[in-house]
Coordinates of C-alpha atoms in Angstrom, one line a residue:
M1 CA -2.2 23.3 -34.0
E2 CA -4.2 25.7 -31.8
L3 CA -6.0 24.0 -28.7
N4 CA -7.6 25.3 -25.6
G5 CA -6.2 24.3 -22.2
A6 CA -8.8 21.6 -21.6
D7 CA -8.0 19.9 -24.9
I8 CA -4.3 20.1 -24.1
V9 CA -4.9 18.3 -20.8
V10 CA -6.7 15.5 -22.6
R11 CA -4.0 15.3 -25.3
C12 CA -1.3 15.2 -22.7
L13 CA -3.0 12.4 -20.8
A14 CA -3.3 10.4 -24.0
E15 CA 0.4 11.1 -24.8
E16 CA 1.3 9.6 -21.4
G17 CA -0.5 6.4 -22.2
V18 CA -3.3 7.0 -19.6
E19 CA -6.1 4.5 -19.9
H20 CA -8.3 5.4 -16.9
V21 CA -8.9 8.7 -15.0
F22 CA -10.8 8.6 -11.7
G23 CA -12.7 11.8 -10.9
Y24 CA -15.7 13.9 -10.0
P25 CA -16.8 17.0 -12.0
G26 CA -17.3 20.5 -10.7
G27 CA -17.5 24.1 -12.0
S28 CA -13.8 24.8 -12.4
V29 CA -13.1 21.6 -14.4
L30 CA -16.1 21.5 -16.7
Y31 CA -14.1 22.5 -19.7
I32 CA -11.8 19.5 -19.1
Y33 CA -14.9 17.3 -18.7
D34 CA -16.2 18.6 -22.0
A35 CA -12.9 17.7 -23.6
I36 CA -13.1 14.2 -22.1
F37 CA -16.6 13.8 -23.5
K38 CA -15.2 14.4 -27.0
Q39 CA -12.3 12.0 -26.9
D40 CA -11.9 8.2 -27.0
K41 CA -8.3 7.6 -25.8
F42 CA -9.0 6.9 -22.2
K43 CA -12.0 6.1 -19.9
H44 CA -13.2 8.3 -17.1
I45 CA -14.5 6.6 -14.0
L46 CA -17.1 8.6 -12.1
V47 CA -16.7 8.0 -8.3
R48 CA -19.1 9.2 -5.6
H49 CA -16.6 11.1 -3.5
E50 CA -13.2 12.8 -4.4
Q51 CA -11.4 10.8 -1.7
A52 CA -12.4 7.6 -3.5
A53 CA -11.1 9.0 -6.8
V54 CA -7.6 9.4 -5.4
H55 CA -7.7 6.1 -3.6
A56 CA -8.8 4.3 -6.7
A57 CA -6.1 6.0 -8.8
D58 CA -3.6 5.0 -6.0
A59 CA -4.5 1.3 -6.1
Y60 CA -4.6 1.4 -9.9
S61 CA -0.9 2.4 -9.8
R62 CA 0.1 0.0 -7.0
S63 CA -1.3 -3.0 -8.8
S64 CA -0.1 -2.2 -12.3
D65 CA 3.1 -0.1 -12.1
K66 CA 1.3 2.6 -14.1
V67 CA 0.9 6.2 -13.0
G68 CA -2.6 6.7 -11.5
V69 CA -4.6 9.8 -12.5
A70 CA -7.3 11.6 -10.5
L71 CA -9.3 14.7 -11.6
V72 CA -11.1 16.8 -9.0
T73 CA -12.6 20.3 -8.9
S74 CA -11.5 23.3 -6.8
G75 CA -12.3 24.0 -3.2
P76 CA -14.0 21.1 -1.5
G77 CA -13.2 18.9 -4.4
V78 CA -9.5 19.1 -3.7
T79 CA -9.8 19.2 0.1
N80 CA -11.8 16.0 -0.1
A81 CA -8.9 14.6 -2.1
V82 CA -6.2 15.5 0.4
T83 CA -6.6 12.3 2.5
G84 CA -6.0 10.2 -0.6
I85 CA -3.0 12.3 -1.7
A86 CA -1.4 12.0 1.7
T87 CA -2.1 8.2 1.7
A88 CA -0.2 7.8 -1.6
Y89 CA 2.6 10.1 -0.5
M90 CA 3.3 8.1 2.7
D91 CA 3.6 4.9 0.6
S92 CA 5.5 6.5 -2.3
V93 CA 2.9 5.8 -5.0
P94 CA 3.3 7.4 -8.4
M95 CA 0.2 9.5 -9.2
V96 CA -0.8 12.7 -11.0
I97 CA -3.7 14.7 -9.5
I98 CA -5.3 17.4 -11.6
S99 CA -7.3 19.9 -9.7
G100 CA -9.4 22.8 -10.8
Q101 CA -8.9 26.3 -9.5
A102 CA -10.6 29.6 -9.5
P103 CA -9.8 31.9 -12.5
T104 CA -6.3 33.4 -12.2
H105 CA -7.7 37.0 -11.8
A106 CA -9.7 35.8 -8.8
I107 CA -7.0 33.9 -7.0
G108 CA -6.4 35.4 -3.6
E109 CA -9.8 37.1 -3.5
D110 CA -11.7 34.4 -1.6
A111 CA -13.5 33.5 -4.8
F112 CA -16.2 30.9 -4.8
Q113 CA -14.7 27.4 -4.2
E114 CA -11.2 28.9 -4.1
C115 CA -8.6 27.4 -1.7
D116 CA -4.8 27.5 -1.6
T117 CA -4.3 24.1 -3.2
V118 CA -0.6 24.4 -3.5
G119 CA -0.2 25.4 0.1
I120 CA -2.6 22.8 1.4
T121 CA -1.0 19.9 -0.4
R122 CA 2.6 21.0 -0.2
P123 CA 3.4 18.8 2.8
C124 CA 1.9 15.6 1.2
V125 CA 3.0 15.7 -2.4
K126 CA 6.3 15.0 -4.1
H127 CA 5.8 18.3 -6.0
N128 CA 2.9 20.5 -7.0
Y129 CA 2.3 23.2 -9.7
L130 CA -0.1 26.1 -10.2
V131 CA -0.4 26.8 -13.9
R132 CA -0.7 30.5 -14.7
D133 CA -0.2 30.4 -18.5
V134 CA -1.8 28.0 -20.9
K135 CA 1.6 27.9 -22.8
D136 CA 3.1 26.2 -19.8
L137 CA 0.4 23.6 -19.4
A138 CA 1.6 20.8 -21.6
E139 CA 5.2 20.9 -20.3
T140 CA 4.0 21.0 -16.7
L141 CA 1.9 17.9 -17.2
R142 CA 4.9 16.2 -18.8
R143 CA 7.1 17.1 -15.9
A144 CA 4.4 15.9 -13.5
F145 CA 4.3 12.4 -14.9
Y146 CA 8.1 12.3 -15.0
L147 CA 8.4 13.4 -11.4
A148 CA 5.7 11.0 -10.2
R149 CA 7.3 7.9 -11.6
S150 CA 11.1 8.6 -11.3
G151 CA 13.4 8.4 -8.3
R152 CA 11.4 7.8 -5.2
P153 CA 7.9 7.8 -6.6
G154 CA 5.1 9.9 -5.3
P155 CA 2.0 12.0 -6.1
V156 CA 2.3 15.2 -8.1
L157 CA -0.5 17.7 -8.2
V158 CA -1.2 20.1 -11.1
D159 CA -3.6 23.0 -10.2
I160 CA -5.3 24.5 -13.2
P161 CA -7.3 27.7 -13.0
K162 CA -10.6 27.6 -15.0
D163 CA -9.5 30.4 -17.4
I164 CA -6.4 28.4 -18.3
T165 CA -8.7 25.6 -19.5
V166 CA -10.5 27.8 -22.0
A167 CA -7.4 29.9 -23.1
T168 CA -5.8 28.7 -26.4
C169 CA -2.2 28.3 -27.6
K170 CA -0.3 26.4 -30.2
F171 CA 0.3 22.8 -29.1
T172 CA 3.0 20.5 -30.4
P173 CA 3.5 17.3 -28.4
K174 CA 7.0 16.9 -26.9
R175 CA 8.7 13.5 -26.7
G176 CA 11.9 12.2 -25.2
P177 CA 13.3 12.5 -21.7
V178 CA 12.3 15.3 -19.4
Q179 CA 15.3 17.5 -18.3
L180 CA 15.2 19.1 -14.9
R181 CA 18.5 20.6 -13.8
S182 CA 17.6 20.6 -10.1
Y183 CA 16.3 17.0 -10.1
M184 CA 18.7 14.1 -10.9
P185 CA 17.8 11.0 -8.9
V186 CA 20.7 8.5 -8.5
L187 CA 19.9 5.2 -10.1
K188 CA 23.2 3.2 -10.1
G189 CA 24.6 2.4 -6.7
H190 CA 28.2 3.2 -5.8
Q191 CA 30.3 0.2 -6.9
G192 CA 32.7 0.5 -4.0
Q193 CA 29.9 0.5 -1.5
I194 CA 28.3 -2.4 -3.1
K195 CA 31.5 -4.4 -3.0
K196 CA 32.0 -3.5 0.7
A197 CA 28.4 -4.7 1.4
V198 CA 29.0 -7.9 -0.4
Q199 CA 32.1 -8.6 1.6
L200 CA 30.2 -8.0 4.8
L201 CA 27.3 -10.3 3.8
A202 CA 29.6 -13.0 2.5
G203 CA 31.3 -13.2 5.8
A204 CA 28.2 -13.1 8.0
D205 CA 27.4 -15.9 10.5
R206 CA 23.9 -14.7 11.1
P207 CA 22.7 -12.8 8.0
M208 CA 19.2 -11.3 7.6
I209 CA 17.4 -9.7 4.6
Y210 CA 14.9 -7.1 5.6
V211 CA 12.6 -5.9 2.7
G212 CA 10.2 -3.0 2.3
G213 CA 7.8 -1.7 -0.2
G214 CA 10.6 -0.2 -2.3
V215 CA 11.3 -3.7 -3.7
V216 CA 7.6 -3.9 -4.9
L217 CA 7.6 -0.4 -6.3
G218 CA 11.0 -0.9 -7.9
D219 CA 9.9 -4.2 -9.6
A220 CA 12.9 -5.9 -8.0
S221 CA 11.2 -9.1 -6.7
A222 CA 13.2 -11.4 -9.0
E223 CA 16.5 -9.8 -7.9
L224 CA 15.5 -10.0 -4.3
R225 CA 14.7 -13.7 -4.6
Q226 CA 18.1 -14.3 -6.2
L227 CA 19.8 -12.4 -3.3
V228 CA 18.1 -14.5 -0.7
E229 CA 19.0 -17.7 -2.5
L230 CA 22.6 -16.7 -2.8
A231 CA 22.9 -15.6 0.8
G232 CA 21.0 -18.5 2.2
A233 CA 19.6 -16.0 4.7
P234 CA 16.2 -15.6 6.3
C235 CA 14.0 -13.0 4.7
T236 CA 11.4 -10.8 6.3
T237 CA 9.1 -8.3 4.5
T238 CA 7.3 -5.3 6.0
L239 CA 3.6 -4.8 5.6
M240 CA 4.3 -2.9 2.4
G241 CA 6.7 -5.5 1.1
L242 CA 4.5 -8.5 1.4
G243 CA 4.6 -10.6 -1.8
A244 CA 8.1 -9.3 -2.8
F245 CA 9.4 -12.7 -1.5
P246 CA 7.1 -15.7 -1.5
A247 CA 5.3 -16.5 1.7
R248 CA 5.5 -20.2 0.8
D249 CA 9.3 -20.2 0.7
P250 CA 10.9 -21.7 3.9
K251 CA 13.4 -18.8 4.1
F252 CA 10.5 -16.4 4.7
V253 CA 10.1 -15.8 8.4
G254 CA 7.0 -13.6 8.2
M255 CA 6.5 -9.9 8.8
P256 CA 8.5 -8.0 11.4
G257 CA 7.4 -5.3 13.8
M258 CA 4.5 -4.4 16.0
H259 CA 2.4 -7.4 14.7
G260 CA 5.2 -9.3 13.2
T261 CA 6.1 -12.9 13.9
Y262 CA 8.2 -14.0 16.9
E263 CA 10.9 -15.5 14.6
A264 CA 11.1 -12.4 12.3
N265 CA 11.5 -10.0 15.3
M266 CA 14.0 -12.2 17.1
A267 CA 16.1 -12.7 13.9
M268 CA 16.0 -8.9 13.2
Q269 CA 17.3 -8.3 16.7
H270 CA 20.0 -11.0 16.8
C271 CA 21.5 -11.1 13.3
D272 CA 25.1 -9.9 12.8
V273 CA 24.6 -8.5 9.3
L274 CA 21.2 -6.9 8.3
V275 CA 20.6 -6.0 4.6
A276 CA 17.7 -3.5 4.4
V277 CA 16.3 -3.2 0.9
G278 CA 13.8 -0.6 0.0
A279 CA 12.8 -0.2 3.7
R280 CA 13.0 2.7 6.1
F281 CA 13.2 1.3 9.7
D282 CA 9.9 3.0 10.6
D283 CA 8.5 2.9 14.1
R284 CA 6.0 0.1 13.5
V285 CA 8.9 -2.2 12.3
I286 CA 11.7 -1.7 14.8
G287 CA 9.9 -0.3 17.7
N288 CA 12.1 1.7 20.0
P289 CA 15.4 2.5 18.2
R290 CA 17.4 2.4 21.5
N291 CA 16.2 -1.2 22.1
F292 CA 17.1 -2.1 18.5
A293 CA 20.6 -0.7 19.0
Q294 CA 21.3 -2.9 22.0
Q295 CA 22.5 -5.8 19.9
P296 CA 25.5 -5.0 17.7
R297 CA 25.1 -5.7 14.0
K298 CA 26.3 -4.3 10.7
I299 CA 23.6 -2.7 8.6
I300 CA 23.6 -2.4 4.8
H301 CA 20.9 0.0 3.6
I302 CA 19.8 0.1 0.0
D303 CA 17.3 2.8 -1.0
I304 CA 16.5 5.2 -3.9
D305 CA 16.0 8.1 -1.4
P306 CA 19.1 9.2 0.4
S307 CA 17.0 10.9 3.1
S308 CA 15.7 7.6 4.2
I309 CA 19.1 6.2 4.9
S310 CA 20.3 6.6 8.6
K311 CA 17.1 8.5 9.3
R312 CA 16.2 6.4 12.3
V313 CA 18.9 3.7 12.4
R314 CA 22.5 4.4 11.4
A315 CA 23.7 2.4 8.4
D316 CA 27.2 1.1 8.2
V317 CA 27.1 0.7 4.4
P318 CA 24.7 3.1 2.7
I319 CA 23.9 2.4 -0.9
V320 CA 21.8 5.0 -2.8
G321 CA 20.2 3.8 -6.0
H322 CA 17.3 2.1 -7.7
V323 CA 16.9 -1.2 -5.9
K324 CA 16.6 -3.3 -9.1
D325 CA 19.8 -1.9 -10.5
V326 CA 21.6 -2.2 -7.2
L327 CA 20.5 -5.7 -6.5
Q328 CA 21.5 -6.9 -10.0
E329 CA 25.1 -5.6 -9.4
F330 CA 25.1 -6.8 -5.8
N331 CA 24.1 -10.4 -6.8
G332 CA 26.8 -10.5 -9.5
F333 CA 29.5 -9.5 -7.0
L334 CA 28.1 -11.9 -4.4
A335 CA 28.1 -14.8 -6.8
Q336 CA 31.7 -14.0 -7.7
A337 CA 32.8 -13.8 -4.1
Q338 CA 31.2 -17.1 -3.2
A339 CA 32.9 -18.8 -6.2
A340 CA 36.3 -17.4 -5.2
D341 CA 36.0 -18.5 -1.5
A342 CA 35.3 -22.1 -0.8
K343 CA 35.2 -21.4 3.0
R344 CA 31.7 -19.9 3.3
P345 CA 30.3 -19.4 6.8
D346 CA 28.3 -22.3 8.2
L347 CA 24.7 -21.0 8.7
S348 CA 23.3 -24.2 10.2
K349 CA 23.4 -23.0 13.8
W350 CA 21.7 -19.7 12.7
W351 CA 18.9 -21.7 11.0
Q352 CA 18.6 -24.0 14.1
Q353 CA 18.0 -20.9 16.2
I354 CA 15.5 -19.6 13.8
E355 CA 13.6 -22.9 13.7
S356 CA 13.5 -22.9 17.5
W357 CA 11.9 -19.4 17.4
R358 CA 9.5 -20.8 14.8
D359 CA 8.5 -23.6 17.1
R360 CA 6.8 -21.0 19.3
K361 CA 4.0 -21.0 16.6
C362 CA 3.2 -17.4 17.4
L363 CA 0.3 -17.3 14.8
D364 CA -1.6 -20.2 16.3
Y365 CA -5.0 -19.4 17.6
A366 CA -7.9 -21.2 19.3
N367 CA -10.5 -21.9 16.6
S368 CA -14.1 -22.4 17.5
D369 CA -17.2 -24.3 16.3
E370 CA -19.5 -21.8 17.9
V371 CA -18.2 -18.4 16.8
I372 CA -16.4 -17.3 13.7
K373 CA -12.7 -16.5 14.2
P374 CA -11.4 -13.8 11.9
Q375 CA -8.2 -15.6 11.3
F376 CA -10.1 -18.6 10.0
V377 CA -12.0 -16.5 7.5
I378 CA -8.7 -15.2 6.0
Q379 CA -7.2 -18.7 5.9
K380 CA -10.2 -19.9 4.0
L381 CA -10.1 -17.0 1.6
S382 CA -6.5 -17.8 0.8
E383 CA -7.3 -21.4 0.3
I384 CA -10.3 -20.8 -2.0
T385 CA -8.5 -18.2 -4.1
G386 CA -5.3 -20.2 -4.2
G387 CA -3.5 -17.2 -2.7
N388 CA -3.6 -15.6 -6.1
A389 CA -6.3 -12.9 -5.6
F390 CA -5.6 -9.2 -5.5
V391 CA -6.4 -8.3 -1.9
T392 CA -7.2 -4.8 -0.8
S393 CA -7.5 -3.9 2.8
D394 CA -8.9 -1.2 5.0
V395 CA -7.0 -0.4 8.2
G396 CA -7.3 -2.1 11.6
Q397 CA -7.3 -5.6 13.0
H398 CA -8.6 -7.1 9.8
Q399 CA -5.6 -5.6 8.0
M400 CA -3.1 -7.3 10.3
W401 CA -4.9 -10.6 10.1
A402 CA -4.8 -10.4 6.3
A403 CA -1.1 -9.7 6.4
Q404 CA -0.5 -12.6 8.8
Y405 CA -2.7 -15.3 7.4
Y406 CA -3.3 -14.8 3.6
G407 CA 0.1 -15.7 2.4
F408 CA 1.2 -13.5 -0.5
N409 CA 3.5 -15.0 -3.1
E410 CA 3.6 -12.4 -5.8
P411 CA 4.2 -8.6 -5.6
R412 CA 1.5 -6.0 -6.2
R413 CA -1.2 -8.4 -5.1
W414 CA -1.5 -6.8 -1.6
I415 CA -2.9 -3.3 -1.6
N416 CA -3.2 -1.4 1.7
S417 CA -2.5 1.9 3.4
G418 CA 0.7 1.4 5.4
G419 CA 2.2 4.8 6.2
L420 CA -0.9 6.9 6.8
G421 CA -3.1 4.0 8.0
T422 CA -6.2 5.3 6.2
M423 CA -9.6 3.8 7.0
G424 CA -12.0 3.6 4.1
V425 CA -9.5 2.8 1.3
G426 CA -10.5 -0.9 0.8
L427 CA -13.5 -0.5 -1.5
P428 CA -12.1 2.3 -3.7
Y429 CA -8.8 0.4 -3.8
A430 CA -10.6 -2.6 -5.2
M431 CA -12.1 -0.4 -7.9
G432 CA -8.7 0.8 -9.0
V433 CA -7.3 -2.7 -8.9
Q434 CA -10.1 -4.2 -11.0
M435 CA -9.8 -1.4 -13.6
A436 CA -6.1 -2.1 -13.9
N437 CA -6.4 -5.9 -13.8
P438 CA -9.7 -7.0 -15.4
G439 CA -10.6 -10.7 -15.1
H440 CA -8.7 -11.2 -11.8
D441 CA -10.3 -12.1 -8.5
V442 CA -10.3 -9.1 -6.2
A443 CA -11.2 -9.4 -2.5
V444 CA -11.7 -6.5 0.0
I445 CA -10.9 -7.3 3.5
T446 CA -12.6 -4.8 5.8
G447 CA -14.4 -4.1 9.0
E448 CA -17.8 -2.8 9.8
A449 CA -16.3 0.6 10.7
S450 CA -13.9 1.1 7.8
I451 CA -16.4 0.0 5.1
Q452 CA -18.8 2.7 6.0
M453 CA -16.3 5.5 5.3
N454 CA -16.6 5.0 1.5
I455 CA -19.6 2.7 1.3
Q456 CA -21.1 5.1 -1.3
E457 CA -18.7 3.6 -3.8
L458 CA -21.0 0.6 -4.1
S459 CA -22.8 2.8 -6.5
T460 CA -19.7 3.3 -8.6
C461 CA -19.2 -0.5 -8.7
H462 CA -22.7 -1.0 -9.9
Q463 CA -22.4 1.6 -12.7
Y464 CA -19.1 0.1 -14.0
R465 CA -20.0 -3.6 -13.3
L466 CA -17.1 -4.0 -10.9
T467 CA -17.2 -7.3 -9.0
P468 CA -15.0 -7.4 -5.9
K469 CA -15.9 -9.7 -3.0
I470 CA -16.2 -7.7 0.2
V471 CA -15.1 -9.8 3.2
C472 CA -16.3 -7.8 6.2
L473 CA -15.0 -9.1 9.5
N474 CA -17.7 -7.6 11.6
N475 CA -16.9 -7.6 15.3
R476 CA -19.1 -4.7 16.2
F477 CA -16.2 -2.7 17.5
L478 CA -13.5 -0.4 16.3
G479 CA -11.3 -3.5 16.7
M480 CA -7.8 -2.1 16.9
V481 CA -9.0 0.8 19.1
R482 CA -10.8 -1.7 21.4
Q483 CA -7.6 -3.9 21.6
W484 CA -5.5 -0.9 22.6
Q485 CA -8.1 0.2 25.1
Q486 CA -8.1 -3.3 26.6
I487 CA -4.3 -3.5 26.9
D488 CA -3.4 0.1 27.8
Y489 CA -6.6 1.8 29.1
G490 CA -8.0 -0.7 31.6
S491 CA -10.6 -2.0 29.3
R492 CA -12.4 1.4 29.2
Y493 CA -14.0 1.1 25.7
S494 CA -14.5 4.8 25.1
E495 CA -16.5 5.4 21.9
S496 CA -15.2 2.2 20.2
Y497 CA -18.4 0.2 20.1
M498 CA -20.5 0.4 16.9
D499 CA -23.9 0.0 18.5
S500 CA -26.0 1.2 15.5
L501 CA -24.8 -0.8 12.5
P502 CA -26.8 -1.1 9.3
D503 CA -28.0 -4.3 7.8
F504 CA -25.1 -4.7 5.3
V505 CA -27.0 -7.3 3.3
K506 CA -29.8 -4.9 2.7
V507 CA -27.4 -2.0 1.9
A508 CA -25.6 -4.2 -0.7
E509 CA -28.9 -5.2 -2.2
A510 CA -30.1 -1.6 -2.3
Y511 CA -27.1 -0.7 -4.5
G512 CA -27.9 -3.7 -6.8
H513 CA -25.4 -6.2 -5.4
V514 CA -25.5 -9.5 -3.5
G515 CA -25.4 -9.6 0.2
L516 CA -24.7 -12.6 2.5
R517 CA -24.7 -12.7 6.3
I518 CA -22.6 -15.5 7.8
E519 CA -22.8 -16.3 11.5
R520 CA -21.6 -19.9 11.9
P521 CA -18.1 -21.2 11.3
A522 CA -19.5 -24.1 9.3
D523 CA -20.9 -21.6 6.8
V524 CA -17.7 -19.7 6.2
E525 CA -16.2 -21.8 3.4
P526 CA -19.5 -22.4 1.6
A527 CA -20.2 -18.6 1.6
L528 CA -16.8 -17.8 0.2
R529 CA -17.1 -20.5 -2.5
E530 CA -20.6 -19.2 -3.5
A531 CA -19.2 -15.7 -3.8
F532 CA -16.2 -16.6 -6.0
S533 CA -18.0 -19.2 -8.2
K534 CA -21.8 -18.8 -8.3
H535 CA -21.6 -15.0 -8.1
K536 CA -18.3 -14.5 -9.9
E537 CA -19.8 -11.8 -12.1
R538 CA -21.4 -9.9 -9.2
L539 CA -20.2 -7.8 -6.3
V540 CA -20.8 -9.8 -3.1
F541 CA -20.9 -8.3 0.4
L542 CA -20.0 -11.1 2.9
D543 CA -20.9 -9.9 6.4
F544 CA -19.0 -12.3 8.7
I545 CA -20.2 -11.9 12.3
T546 CA -16.9 -12.6 14.1
D547 CA -15.6 -13.0 17.7
R548 CA -15.7 -9.5 19.1
T549 CA -13.0 -10.4 21.8
E550 CA -10.3 -11.6 19.4
N551 CA -7.0 -9.6 19.4
V552 CA -4.1 -9.5 17.0
W553 CA -1.1 -11.3 18.3
P554 CA 1.9 -11.0 18.5
M555 CA 2.0 -7.4 19.6
V556 CA 4.8 -5.0 20.5
K557 CA 3.4 -2.1 22.4
A558 CA 4.2 1.4 21.4
G559 CA 7.6 2.5 22.7
R560 CA 8.8 -1.0 23.4
G561 CA 11.5 -3.0 21.6
L562 CA 11.2 -5.9 19.2
T563 CA 12.0 -8.5 21.8
E564 CA 9.3 -7.2 24.2
M565 CA 6.5 -9.0 22.4
L566 CA 3.2 -10.0 23.8
L567 CA 2.3 -13.4 22.3
G568 CA -1.2 -13.6 23.7
S569 CA -3.6 -12.6 26.4
E570 CA -1.6 -14.6 28.9
D571 CA 1.2 -12.0 28.6
L572 CA -1.0 -9.1 29.7

């Protein structure tokens, strides 16, 4: 059949099983929007800023294991989207971004709303395409979805000139696997390496399992839990891996790194065999690599991306492959090894050491009857939602408190920007999550600074009747900036005080939502219960006026090692 390029785009999205597209129209994509108007296979969500479109598609993917899709126009449309694209790229989120472009004959002539989209996005996408012939459009989109979801996932951008969307050609849907000669990701781990790793782990006196976001993205939570049970080892999960292993399990020692627990960091430093699964030893996790290398240990590193292995820390046993497949084989060999050898190492002394580190109770804080402590709000949120809500977060102190105190027991329930650390993601993330998971409780943990970066999306939520509960920990500061300025800059709070804040209750009401201002600790729980029960079908903005002096502890200062933790203000 003969179709124009815009109709081909719509047909291809439908063929890929797309149910929601997040976008914002503009001149170069109007033919695509006209084709969307005439179809009923998927729903388009009109955001109020292109950055929010990409963030929403990002969270849609993170919370559902589907490929998120965003549609933006050329020029400022796509440049507005770059922050969202880079955010997804840093966290390996599978997405397809379709951008409009000036007509092919005008490319390179500084045409209206023209920009070099391929050049601009090249550093922050897994791959990108500029379509110059309508005959290539369908296959390009098919390849884009394949690349986005396979191997190490990531965003793929398809730039489509306006004349391509109106040009016509014969269209026959292709099905079956995509074949790319230059792209063959390894899925199965090397069996010899897996057996070598099993032998190391089976003989370890102080084993440790270190888990990253790759386990969540690879849907390998069940296999991970089996590995921890077989090994009898403590498990730590990074910020991106929270929920891959249950927080309620006694083998969970918390998050490692800059704001990780004392027991997790000490165990990471003093184990004799470390199994890293879908993690990349980034700077916020291990601190200074030279400090990390001071203690001898054998490192087993499992990852889908060979470039992540031995990038910052040398691996003794590298295993490249899909974590789910590798762990299935790993667990089978480990169970066999344990059955064949009755003399398993006694881990009781190792666990005694870990319990002694736990006794430091590094996450304890001084609660108050006079001023709201942000940690207390998160604990009450976890209690009221049963720890089962989808929680999106912006970036800053509130993000770390959420990671420390909510207690995630299932994967894909914790949605935040880890690698890029993008403020403003929380509300558009919640939109994507709720579109992908209708009927579930969704909470946005944010601060008074982050929420203002995409606060216009309250309008989107009203249009589509989205009902997240916004938990704003309002300390009237750029909290994490203030904390660093206190610790490293002699308490010189340069441009970190938000001295002209809006009345968030009135802002929420102006957009048609419910606003609540909470100033007393005694009102925290009642307000949260009101939001999740009485106003269950409404978006509620809860403005918690919190202690502006509270810091996130523990803390490893930049450039320091894991064992050089500050446990509180007394260590300053």
